[in-house]
């Protein structure tokens, strides 16, 4: 599971930032880079890379190559025609000899940049299909003149230009066939009912160690037969996975210890066989391998792209521990049992013994697959419920990315526009960064790891509502505890007031400002956004009689006013108890009622107002990162003698280079 940024563009006082950062920003490094459509590209610094040993640098070098090599897999997972469309667009972008200042060409350039960003033709967040700003006639003519195959042009044109075809990448609209109406490429020719029946038949409810059925395959119906096409080195995506396996083998000798080599061996075995028990074995080894400084995620990981929450998109991150900042998360994880025992949920749903939660703050060295360019700021893995219960999980907060977001957003006016008054702005500036980091830590290293299912409850029983409920559970755990005196006692918050900054920004975001990410007329779809709307609207409504939270007008503008922070904490606790009950009992109807009532609908008048105010600030609602470039320095024998990192590659140049150097799949993968 992952946390994504939600305080999108707060302007923060950076006085408290660590000296090590400012020391290395004296050069011309800029956190903000190119901007287009609704996107702002940022850069991140890999602080401390130069200080690593040659062995660690070499390990990172091969792992980052492996991270970049899975890019085509994600493009194909996100949609059947994505690789073909990317190919045609890139050919036009690089080779077309016509008027490159024309409106059509410039619109095509923006469209291509969005396709790169989303790893496909649907919005990375809202999931709706992009509307090309250029004509089909222009596209056909330009593609023809640069030599794109006529059959390919005919195939992709309806997909790109017909608004009724493949409208949404992930459709979660209640009452529709979610499989047939989602454009993601995880099912072919099967209905939602057929897919659910297929996987229900595989499950043994009495198995205490169920594998994650379906997580590494496409489910297809051919000639009346329904079966899985597995993603393995010899199956679907085999060309890409073979290359990844080769790079993992090159990295292996430079691993930190024999345990880490065993992790790599198990991952290679999984990629080779596709065996799901092997995958569980791999995640157990991976979760237990906490000693090395350098670590990585590489594989089929998160299931947000599948409306049924089974199929995992490919992603990778390579990172190393930020030892100083990790002291913060270690304090939390050392006290994990205390937090579990004091949580407001029914004791039946708590863990008697919290196992092996390891938490660290990391420095990202490269982002790949479903973490690039749009990324998470916190990750907690593995996702298998029983593995987490019996073997624990690894939780990370990505320090250098959070830092880059904060620095890039300095002084952009967002907080002044939406917060209710100067005192609130001051409070958020003072404590916002700190409590936001803490909330992410609590969410990842304790929230997702807390609680348990009752015996015999199917972990998938919440179906399409599962992701939203799980994120709400982790967020509420963080919200409840960020206000706890225990955090002051542990030295994590400076006083009993700091948490109010987190409460205010969370409610402001859930009730209002996250709507800047939604097109007028649309509902909320994405799981993290649904969860925030659910929490904020539930507390707003449940606290109405006591006037806990209000929406008030200031100079004609709607603002959130929190009248009683203590009662708000009580409400977060009550909702956490209820959400945990829903999860522990597998109460589908309960999950459905909560999500549909509080997490989906948008007040059109408030939405319009928020969009108008946001538009006047002239900010991009979404951000993503350009990766640094690693270069291996070799001696005459070809041995790596050093690895250098640079930050000056442009967005389009990086994307074109990735398409060229990491083109691992054919254009058609059927
Ligand atoms: Zn999460």
Tab-separated table of C-alpha atoms and ligand atoms in Angstrom, residues 1-3 304 443-444 448 471 474 528, ligand 1:
chain	number	residue	atom	x	y	z
A	1	UNK	CA	0.000	0.000	0.000
A	2	UNK	CA	1.140	3.491	-0.592
A	3	UNK	CA	0.540	6.997	0.648
A	304	UNK	CA	-5.238	0.171	-7.447
A	443	UNK	CA	-0.273	5.724	8.469
A	444	UNK	CA	2.410	3.504	6.968
A	448	UNK	CA	-1.653	-0.446	7.766
A	471	UNK	CA	-6.597	3.650	3.314
A	474	UNK	CA	-4.523	3.754	8.077
A	528	UNK	CA	-7.061	7.741	-1.378
B	1	LIG	ZN1	-1.838	3.681	2.656
